Amino acid sequence: MSTTVLITGAGSGFGRGTALALALARLGHRVIAGVQIWPQAWELRAAAERAGVELEVIKLDLYSEIDRAHALTYDIDVLFNNAGIANSGTLTDIPMSLVRENFETNVFAPLELTKGFVRKMIARGSGKIVFNSSDAGLQTPPFGGAYSATKYAIEAIAATLREELKPQGITVATVQPGFYLTGFNDTALEASTYWYDPATALLPGWKPPYTLQGQEDPQPMIDVIVKVITGENKRYRNVFPPSMEQETRQAQAAEWDLML
């Protein structure tokens, strides 16, 4: 059955890849790709034209009341909450302004958009919400506490909505990408060099060339996301690759036996 899908953060990374992959699947779905700034809209439209697929691109800066209101004029079947940012650094030293920015972008803004679409989905009696969480929302690496905290929050929000909305005919799913080469991890680490000052910091910071070896091709993860959106994959939680799922399960189990 044909569905209308809105993807946020489609200007780059998993959002862009998912928008193009879903359109390329030629399953008859209407794909609305939301991007943060106008130059991304032009570039993504050009990419869709080169690929020979139909892709409706809109400007959707989640901070913009105008953009959110425009997005809410669409009647959609699936909302893929993908837009997000990451600021790295130790929690003792990262500026609180960046912690707040992480929560505004990764938690509060997508929740506000979701609440708007939930109202329409409840009235219709159907719909699906997919959250792009992270493996970092299930286990916390050093230097990533601010980002992980937002993804732990998304895990709680998704789990709550899953139970609250199930009787209304609305399903909720999560995807938790592992370590993929989309540029997201690289820029998250680079951003910390703009504020980190070893003369005043309480703890050591990242040191170039960082620890970004081993990032994987994102296409297999994009394939998983497409299957979750279309319903081919019906799992609620989708940690990928499988090796990361096993690692996460072991890390969570080990926390029960940690000693001070």
PDB file of C-alpha atoms in Angstrom:
ATOM      1  CA  MET A   1       0.000   0.000   0.000  1.00  0.00           C
ATOM      2  CA  SER A   2       1.297   3.453  -0.897  1.00  0.00           C
ATOM      3  CA  THR A   3       2.155   5.718   2.016  1.00  0.00           C
ATOM      4  CA  THR A   4       3.273   9.311   2.523  1.00  0.00           C
ATOM      5  CA  VAL A   5       6.497   9.589   4.483  1.00  0.00           C
ATOM      6  CA  LEU A   6       8.038  12.744   5.959  1.00  0.00           C
ATOM      7  CA  ILE A   7      11.742  12.593   6.778  1.00  0.00           C
ATOM      8  CA  THR A   8      13.435  15.277   8.865  1.00  0.00           C
ATOM      9  CA  GLY A   9      17.131  16.069   8.560  1.00  0.00           C
ATOM     10  CA  ALA A  10      17.201  14.855   4.967  1.00  0.00           C
ATOM     11  CA  GLY A  11      19.949  17.232   3.902  1.00  0.00           C
ATOM     12  CA  SER A  12      22.710  14.802   4.815  1.00  0.00           C
ATOM     13  CA  GLY A  13      23.568  11.470   6.396  1.00  0.00           C
ATOM     14  CA  PHE A  14      20.920   8.866   7.086  1.00  0.00           C
ATOM     15  CA  GLY A  15      18.072  11.249   6.304  1.00  0.00           C
ATOM     16  CA  ARG A  16      19.337  12.016   2.814  1.00  0.00           C
ATOM     17  CA  GLY A  17      20.208   8.403   2.144  1.00  0.00           C
ATOM     18  CA  THR A  18      16.839   7.161   3.363  1.00  0.00           C
ATOM     19  CA  ALA A  19      14.894   9.716   1.315  1.00  0.00           C
ATOM     20  CA  LEU A  20      16.679   8.742  -1.894  1.00  0.00           C
ATOM     21  CA  ALA A  21      16.599   5.008  -1.135  1.00  0.00           C
ATOM     22  CA  LEU A  22      12.876   5.070  -0.388  1.00  0.00           C
ATOM     23  CA  ALA A  23      12.231   6.941  -3.625  1.00  0.00           C
ATOM     24  CA  LEU A  24      14.546   4.631  -5.570  1.00  0.00           C
ATOM     25  CA  ALA A  25      12.668   1.593  -4.258  1.00  0.00           C
ATOM     26  CA  ARG A  26       9.839   2.686  -6.594  1.00  0.00           C
ATOM     27  CA  LEU A  27       7.166   1.271  -4.317  1.00  0.00           C
ATOM     28  CA  GLY A  28       4.804   4.138  -5.019  1.00  0.00           C
ATOM     29  CA  HIS A  29       5.463   5.934  -1.750  1.00  0.00           C
ATOM     30  CA  ARG A  30       5.285   9.711  -1.593  1.00  0.00           C
ATOM     31  CA  VAL A  31       8.500  10.898   0.050  1.00  0.00           C
ATOM     32  CA  ILE A  32       8.682  14.368   1.601  1.00  0.00           C
ATOM     33  CA  ALA A  33      12.264  15.249   2.546  1.00  0.00           C
ATOM     34  CA  GLY A  34      12.703  18.018   5.087  1.00  0.00           C
ATOM     35  CA  VAL A  35      16.029  19.884   5.073  1.00  0.00           C
ATOM     36  CA  GLN A  36      17.356  22.558   7.399  1.00  0.00           C
ATOM     37  CA  ILE A  37      18.438  25.234   4.905  1.00  0.00           C
ATOM     38  CA  TRP A  38      17.502  26.228   1.361  1.00  0.00           C
ATOM     39  CA  PRO A  39      20.840  25.275  -0.286  1.00  0.00           C
ATOM     40  CA  GLN A  40      20.270  21.704   0.917  1.00  0.00           C
ATOM     41  CA  ALA A  41      16.853  21.747  -0.739  1.00  0.00           C
ATOM     42  CA  TRP A  42      18.376  22.706  -4.092  1.00  0.00           C
ATOM     43  CA  GLU A  43      21.107  20.080  -3.815  1.00  0.00           C
ATOM     44  CA  LEU A  44      18.732  17.269  -2.816  1.00  0.00           C
ATOM     45  CA  ARG A  45      16.283  18.123  -5.605  1.00  0.00           C
ATOM     46  CA  ALA A  46      19.165  17.984  -8.077  1.00  0.00           C
ATOM     47  CA  ALA A  47      20.284  14.610  -6.678  1.00  0.00           C
ATOM     48  CA  ALA A  48      16.760  13.218  -7.025  1.00  0.00           C
ATOM     49  CA  GLU A  49      16.581  14.474 -10.616  1.00  0.00           C
ATOM     50  CA  ARG A  50      19.906  12.812 -11.408  1.00  0.00           C
ATOM     51  CA  ALA A  51      18.595   9.565  -9.935  1.00  0.00           C
ATOM     52  CA  GLY A  52      15.390   9.849 -11.936  1.00  0.00           C
ATOM     53  CA  VAL A  53      13.074   9.697  -8.924  1.00  0.00           C
ATOM     54  CA  GLU A  54      10.315  11.864  -7.512  1.00  0.00           C
ATOM     55  CA  LEU A  55      11.192  13.479  -4.211  1.00  0.00           C
ATOM     56  CA  GLU A  56       9.331  16.378  -2.644  1.00  0.00           C
ATOM     57  CA  VAL A  57      11.812  18.543  -0.746  1.00  0.00           C
ATOM     58  CA  ILE A  58      10.723  21.143   1.809  1.00  0.00           C
ATOM     59  CA  LYS A  59      12.618  23.430   4.137  1.00  0.00           C
ATOM     60  CA  LEU A  60      12.076  22.115   7.655  1.00  0.00           C
ATOM     61  CA  ASP A  61      14.287  23.729  10.265  1.00  0.00           C
ATOM     62  CA  LEU A  62      12.855  22.244  13.454  1.00  0.00           C
ATOM     63  CA  TYR A  63      13.604  25.482  15.309  1.00  0.00           C
ATOM     64  CA  SER A  64      11.427  27.461  12.898  1.00  0.00           C
ATOM     65  CA  GLU A  65       7.780  27.906  13.850  1.00  0.00           C
ATOM     66  CA  ILE A  66       7.044  28.803  10.221  1.00  0.00           C
ATOM     67  CA  ASP A  67       8.695  25.630   8.903  1.00  0.00           C
ATOM     68  CA  ARG A  68       6.945  23.409  11.451  1.00  0.00           C
ATOM     69  CA  ALA A  69       3.573  24.949  10.630  1.00  0.00           C
ATOM     70  CA  HIS A  70       4.186  24.369   6.924  1.00  0.00           C
ATOM     71  CA  ALA A  71       5.168  20.733   7.526  1.00  0.00           C
ATOM     72  CA  LEU A  72       2.002  20.148   9.534  1.00  0.00           C
ATOM     73  CA  THR A  73      -0.131  21.054   6.510  1.00  0.00           C
ATOM     74  CA  TYR A  74       0.810  17.683   5.025  1.00  0.00           C
ATOM     75  CA  ASP A  75      -1.210  14.557   5.706  1.00  0.00           C
ATOM     76  CA  ILE A  76       1.396  11.869   6.301  1.00  0.00           C
ATOM     77  CA  ASP A  77       1.322   8.206   7.203  1.00  0.00           C
ATOM     78  CA  VAL A  78       4.859   7.948   8.572  1.00  0.00           C
ATOM     79  CA  LEU A  79       7.058  10.475  10.364  1.00  0.00           C
ATOM     80  CA  PHE A  80      10.767   9.637  10.454  1.00  0.00           C
ATOM     81  CA  ASN A  81      12.344  11.817  13.138  1.00  0.00           C
ATOM     82  CA  ASN A  82      15.914  11.792  11.878  1.00  0.00           C
ATOM     83  CA  ALA A  83      17.249  15.355  12.323  1.00  0.00           C
ATOM     84  CA  GLY A  84      19.866  15.690  15.035  1.00  0.00           C
ATOM     85  CA  ILE A  85      23.206  17.081  16.096  1.00  0.00           C
ATOM     86  CA  ALA A  86      26.059  15.944  18.335  1.00  0.00           C
ATOM     87  CA  ASN A  87      28.445  17.950  20.472  1.00  0.00           C
ATOM     88  CA  SER A  88      31.213  15.907  22.036  1.00  0.00           C
ATOM     89  CA  GLY A  89      33.404  16.438  25.064  1.00  0.00           C
ATOM     90  CA  THR A  90      33.500  15.501  28.733  1.00  0.00           C
ATOM     91  CA  LEU A  91      30.401  16.496  30.693  1.00  0.00           C
ATOM     92  CA  THR A  92      32.610  18.329  33.185  1.00  0.00           C
ATOM     93  CA  ASP A  93      33.937  20.671  30.508  1.00  0.00           C
ATOM     94  CA  ILE A  94      31.423  20.927  27.644  1.00  0.00           C
ATOM     95  CA  PRO A  95      29.658  24.323  27.770  1.00  0.00           C
ATOM     96  CA  MET A  96      26.091  24.139  29.046  1.00  0.00           C
ATOM     97  CA  SER A  97      24.947  26.092  25.977  1.00  0.00           C
ATOM     98  CA  LEU A  98      25.959  23.112  23.836  1.00  0.00           C
ATOM     99  CA  VAL A  99      24.243  20.636  26.147  1.00  0.00           C
ATOM    100  CA  ARG A 100      21.062  22.683  25.836  1.00  0.00           C
ATOM    101  CA  GLU A 101      21.506  22.875  22.059  1.00  0.00           C
ATOM    102  CA  ASN A 102      21.727  19.085  21.927  1.00  0.00           C
ATOM    103  CA  PHE A 103      18.469  18.723  23.834  1.00  0.00           C
ATOM    104  CA  GLU A 104      16.662  21.423  21.863  1.00  0.00           C
ATOM    105  CA  THR A 105      17.554  19.818  18.525  1.00  0.00           C
ATOM    106  CA  ASN A 106      17.474  16.126  19.391  1.00  0.00           C
ATOM    107  CA  VAL A 107      14.621  16.003  21.909  1.00  0.00           C
ATOM    108  CA  PHE A 108      12.385  19.058  22.281  1.00  0.00           C
ATOM    109  CA  ALA A 109      12.084  20.068  18.610  1.00  0.00           C
ATOM    110  CA  PRO A 110      11.268  16.574  17.264  1.00  0.00           C
ATOM    111  CA  LEU A 111       8.874  15.972  20.158  1.00  0.00           C
ATOM    112  CA  GLU A 112       7.025  19.190  19.312  1.00  0.00           C
ATOM    113  CA  LEU A 113       6.736  18.188  15.647  1.00  0.00           C
ATOM    114  CA  THR A 114       5.663  14.681  16.635  1.00  0.00           C
ATOM    115  CA  LYS A 115       2.922  15.994  18.912  1.00  0.00           C
ATOM    116  CA  GLY A 116       1.538  17.995  16.007  1.00  0.00           C
ATOM    117  CA  PHE A 117       1.355  14.961  13.734  1.00  0.00           C
ATOM    118  CA  VAL A 118       0.063  12.703  16.508  1.00  0.00           C
ATOM    119  CA  ARG A 119      -3.028  14.887  16.766  1.00  0.00           C
ATOM    120  CA  LYS A 120      -3.735  14.296  13.064  1.00  0.00           C
ATOM    121  CA  MET A 121      -2.948  10.577  13.281  1.00  0.00           C
ATOM    122  CA  ILE A 122      -5.279  10.068  16.242  1.00  0.00           C
ATOM    123  CA  ALA A 123      -8.086  11.783  14.351  1.00  0.00           C
ATOM    124  CA  ARG A 124      -7.469   9.407  11.427  1.00  0.00           C
ATOM    125  CA  GLY A 125      -6.916   6.322  13.587  1.00  0.00           C
ATOM    126  CA  SER A 126      -3.621   5.290  11.998  1.00  0.00           C
ATOM    127  CA  GLY A 127      -0.002   6.293  11.534  1.00  0.00           C
ATOM    128  CA  LYS A 128       3.603   5.419  12.316  1.00  0.00           C
ATOM    129  CA  ILE A 129       6.365   7.343  14.063  1.00  0.00           C
ATOM    130  CA  VAL A 130       9.979   6.250  13.671  1.00  0.00           C
ATOM    131  CA  PHE A 131      12.716   7.774  15.808  1.00  0.00           C
ATOM    132  CA  ASN A 132      16.358   7.739  14.760  1.00  0.00           C
ATOM    133  CA  SER A 133      17.894   7.076  18.131  1.00  0.00           C
ATOM    134  CA  SER A 134      21.414   5.675  18.430  1.00  0.00           C
ATOM    135  CA  ASP A 135      23.406   2.879  19.940  1.00  0.00           C
ATOM    136  CA  ALA A 136      24.609   5.732  22.163  1.00  0.00           C
ATOM    137  CA  GLY A 137      21.065   5.850  23.558  1.00  0.00           C
ATOM    138  CA  LEU A 138      21.561   2.373  24.997  1.00  0.00           C
ATOM    139  CA  GLN A 139      25.180   2.557  26.124  1.00  0.00           C
ATOM    140  CA  THR A 140      27.261   5.644  26.824  1.00  0.00           C
ATOM    141  CA  PRO A 141      30.791   6.157  25.502  1.00  0.00           C
ATOM    142  CA  PRO A 142      33.195   8.613  27.175  1.00  0.00           C
ATOM    143  CA  PHE A 143      33.161  12.121  25.661  1.00  0.00           C
ATOM    144  CA  GLY A 144      29.669  11.520  24.307  1.00  0.00           C
ATOM    145  CA  GLY A 145      27.560  12.132  27.399  1.00  0.00           C
ATOM    146  CA  ALA A 146      25.657  15.161  26.143  1.00  0.00           C
ATOM    147  CA  TYR A 147      24.634  13.424  22.928  1.00  0.00           C
ATOM    148  CA  SER A 148      23.911  10.123  24.660  1.00  0.00           C
ATOM    149  CA  ALA A 149      21.677  11.856  27.178  1.00  0.00           C
ATOM    150  CA  THR A 150      19.475  13.129  24.365  1.00  0.00           C
ATOM    151  CA  LYS A 151      19.227   9.678  22.832  1.00  0.00           C
ATOM    152  CA  TYR A 152      18.409   8.089  26.188  1.00  0.00           C
ATOM    153  CA  ALA A 153      15.609  10.658  26.358  1.00  0.00           C
ATOM    154  CA  ILE A 154      14.424   9.662  22.877  1.00  0.00           C
ATOM    155  CA  GLU A 155      14.374   6.016  23.973  1.00  0.00           C
ATOM    156  CA  ALA A 156      12.100   6.970  26.884  1.00  0.00           C
ATOM    157  CA  ILE A 157       9.869   9.138  24.690  1.00  0.00           C
ATOM    158  CA  ALA A 158       9.534   6.429  22.044  1.00  0.00           C
ATOM    159  CA  ALA A 159       8.750   3.724  24.607  1.00  0.00           C
ATOM    160  CA  THR A 160       6.116   5.909  26.238  1.00  0.00           C
ATOM    161  CA  LEU A 161       4.480   6.865  22.952  1.00  0.00           C
ATOM    162  CA  ARG A 162       4.532   3.228  21.854  1.00  0.00           C
ATOM    163  CA  GLU A 163       2.246   2.266  24.738  1.00  0.00           C
ATOM    164  CA  GLU A 164       0.135   5.420  24.770  1.00  0.00           C
ATOM    165  CA  LEU A 165      -0.595   5.412  21.052  1.00  0.00           C
ATOM    166  CA  LYS A 166      -1.022   1.701  20.400  1.00  0.00           C
ATOM    167  CA  PRO A 167      -4.756   1.798  21.298  1.00  0.00           C
ATOM    168  CA  GLN A 168      -5.139   4.693  18.823  1.00  0.00           C
ATOM    169  CA  GLY A 169      -3.890   2.607  15.901  1.00  0.00           C
ATOM    170  CA  ILE A 170      -0.475   4.356  15.804  1.00  0.00           C
ATOM    171  CA  THR A 171       2.757   2.373  15.855  1.00  0.00           C
ATOM    172  CA  VAL A 172       6.150   3.570  17.068  1.00  0.00           C
ATOM    173  CA  ALA A 173       9.560   2.173  16.140  1.00  0.00           C
ATOM    174  CA  THR A 174      13.189   3.085  16.798  1.00  0.00           C
ATOM    175  CA  VAL A 175      16.411   2.621  14.853  1.00  0.00           C
ATOM    176  CA  GLN A 176      19.802   2.688  16.555  1.00  0.00           C
ATOM    177  CA  PRO A 177      22.690   3.076  14.103  1.00  0.00           C
ATOM    178  CA  GLY A 178      26.131   1.996  15.141  1.00  0.00           C
ATOM    179  CA  PHE A 179      29.415   3.445  13.879  1.00  0.00           C
ATOM    180  CA  TYR A 180      28.779   4.618  10.301  1.00  0.00           C
ATOM    181  CA  LEU A 181      30.669   6.883   7.921  1.00  0.00           C
ATOM    182  CA  THR A 182      28.145   9.675   7.305  1.00  0.00           C
ATOM    183  CA  GLY A 183      30.281  12.597   8.504  1.00  0.00           C
ATOM    184  CA  PHE A 184      28.183  12.905  11.670  1.00  0.00           C
ATOM    185  CA  ASN A 185      30.793  11.400  13.995  1.00  0.00           C
ATOM    186  CA  ASP A 186      33.653  13.345  12.430  1.00  0.00           C
ATOM    187  CA  THR A 187      31.984  16.734  12.786  1.00  0.00           C
ATOM    188  CA  ALA A 188      30.879  15.937  16.340  1.00  0.00           C
ATOM    189  CA  LEU A 189      34.489  15.473  17.362  1.00  0.00           C
ATOM    190  CA  GLU A 190      35.812  18.389  15.340  1.00  0.00           C
ATOM    191  CA  ALA A 191      33.261  20.726  16.920  1.00  0.00           C
ATOM    192  CA  SER A 192      34.778  20.154  20.356  1.00  0.00           C
ATOM    193  CA  THR A 193      38.057  21.710  19.223  1.00  0.00           C
ATOM    194  CA  TYR A 194      36.295  25.069  18.882  1.00  0.00           C
ATOM    195  CA  TRP A 195      35.655  25.424  22.608  1.00  0.00           C
ATOM    196  CA  TYR A 196      38.081  23.062  24.352  1.00  0.00           C
ATOM    197  CA  ASP A 197      40.883  24.869  26.207  1.00  0.00           C
ATOM    198  CA  PRO A 198      43.474  22.594  27.852  1.00  0.00           C
ATOM    199  CA  ALA A 199      44.536  25.477  30.083  1.00  0.00           C
ATOM    200  CA  THR A 200      41.163  25.621  31.829  1.00  0.00           C
ATOM    201  CA  ALA A 201      39.676  22.160  31.231  1.00  0.00           C
ATOM    202  CA  LEU A 202      39.304  19.781  34.140  1.00  0.00           C
ATOM    203  CA  LEU A 203      39.839  16.673  32.026  1.00  0.00           C
ATOM    204  CA  PRO A 204      41.775  15.819  28.852  1.00  0.00           C
ATOM    205  CA  GLY A 205      39.913  16.300  25.576  1.00  0.00           C
ATOM    206  CA  TRP A 206      39.973  14.537  22.243  1.00  0.00           C
ATOM    207  CA  LYS A 207      43.311  14.439  20.492  1.00  0.00           C
ATOM    208  CA  PRO A 208      43.590  14.294  16.682  1.00  0.00           C
ATOM    209  CA  PRO A 209      43.317  12.057  14.703  1.00  0.00           C
ATOM    210  CA  TYR A 210      40.648  10.989  17.211  1.00  0.00           C
ATOM    211  CA  THR A 211      39.393   7.393  17.186  1.00  0.00           C
ATOM    212  CA  LEU A 212      37.220   7.228  14.107  1.00  0.00           C
ATOM    213  CA  GLN A 213      38.777   4.227  12.416  1.00  0.00           C
ATOM    214  CA  GLY A 214      36.381   1.447  11.539  1.00  0.00           C
ATOM    215  CA  GLN A 215      33.343   3.473  10.480  1.00  0.00           C
ATOM    216  CA  GLU A 216      31.190   1.411   8.147  1.00  0.00           C
ATOM    217  CA  ASP A 217      29.354   2.019   4.873  1.00  0.00           C
ATOM    218  CA  PRO A 218      25.947   3.462   5.883  1.00  0.00           C
ATOM    219  CA  GLN A 219      23.961   1.781   3.087  1.00  0.00           C
ATOM    220  CA  PRO A 220      23.117  -1.408   5.053  1.00  0.00           C
ATOM    221  CA  MET A 221      21.768   0.766   7.870  1.00  0.00           C
ATOM    222  CA  ILE A 222      19.756   2.804   5.381  1.00  0.00           C
ATOM    223  CA  ASP A 223      18.278  -0.445   4.060  1.00  0.00           C
ATOM    224  CA  VAL A 224      17.175  -1.329   7.600  1.00  0.00           C
ATOM    225  CA  ILE A 225      15.575   2.100   8.079  1.00  0.00           C
ATOM    226  CA  VAL A 226      13.656   1.790   4.798  1.00  0.00           C
ATOM    227  CA  LYS A 227      12.290  -1.604   5.872  1.00  0.00           C
ATOM    228  CA  VAL A 228      11.197  -0.184   9.241  1.00  0.00           C
ATOM    229  CA  ILE A 229       9.441   2.746   7.546  1.00  0.00           C
ATOM    230  CA  THR A 230       7.650   0.547   5.001  1.00  0.00           C
ATOM    231  CA  GLY A 231       6.682  -2.088   7.574  1.00  0.00           C
ATOM    232  CA  GLU A 232       8.697  -4.907   6.044  1.00  0.00           C
ATOM    233  CA  ASN A 233      10.635  -4.912   9.326  1.00  0.00           C
ATOM    234  CA  LYS A 234       8.231  -4.904  12.266  1.00  0.00           C
ATOM    235  CA  ARG A 235      10.718  -4.832  15.149  1.00  0.00           C
ATOM    236  CA  TYR A 236      10.346  -1.993  17.633  1.00  0.00           C
ATOM    237  CA  ARG A 237      14.092  -1.659  18.353  1.00  0.00           C
ATOM    238  CA  ASN A 238      16.611  -1.957  15.520  1.00  0.00           C
ATOM    239  CA  VAL A 239      20.257  -1.796  16.565  1.00  0.00           C
ATOM    240  CA  PHE A 240      22.513  -2.355  13.565  1.00  0.00           C
ATOM    241  CA  PRO A 241      24.911  -3.894  12.591  1.00  0.00           C
ATOM    242  CA  PRO A 242      24.213  -7.206  14.406  1.00  0.00           C
ATOM    243  CA  SER A 243      27.648  -7.071  16.046  1.00  0.00           C
ATOM    244  CA  MET A 244      26.680  -3.754  17.641  1.00  0.00           C
ATOM    245  CA  GLU A 245      23.418  -5.232  18.927  1.00  0.00           C
ATOM    246  CA  GLN A 246      25.324  -8.036  20.632  1.00  0.00           C
ATOM    247  CA  GLU A 247      27.844  -5.593  22.090  1.00  0.00           C
ATOM    248  CA  THR A 248      25.040  -3.375  23.403  1.00  0.00           C
ATOM    249  CA  ARG A 249      23.180  -6.275  24.999  1.00  0.00           C
ATOM    250  CA  GLN A 250      26.375  -7.363  26.760  1.00  0.00           C
ATOM    251  CA  ALA A 251      27.181  -3.815  27.902  1.00  0.00           C
ATOM    252  CA  GLN A 252      23.691  -3.331  29.358  1.00  0.00           C
ATOM    253  CA  ALA A 253      23.806  -6.696  31.159  1.00  0.00           C
ATOM    254  CA  ALA A 254      27.250  -5.919  32.592  1.00  0.00           C
ATOM    255  CA  GLU A 255      26.005  -2.716  34.221  1.00  0.00           C
ATOM    256  CA  TRP A 256      23.951  -4.757  36.685  1.00  0.00           C
ATOM    257  CA  ASP A 257      27.160  -6.125  38.189  1.00  0.00           C
ATOM    258  CA  LEU A 258      29.322  -3.004  38.147  1.00  0.00           C
ATOM    259  CA  MET A 259      30.989  -2.144  41.447  1.00  0.00           C
ATOM    260  CA  LEU A 260      32.173   1.262  42.686  1.00  0.00           C
TER     261      LEU A 260
END
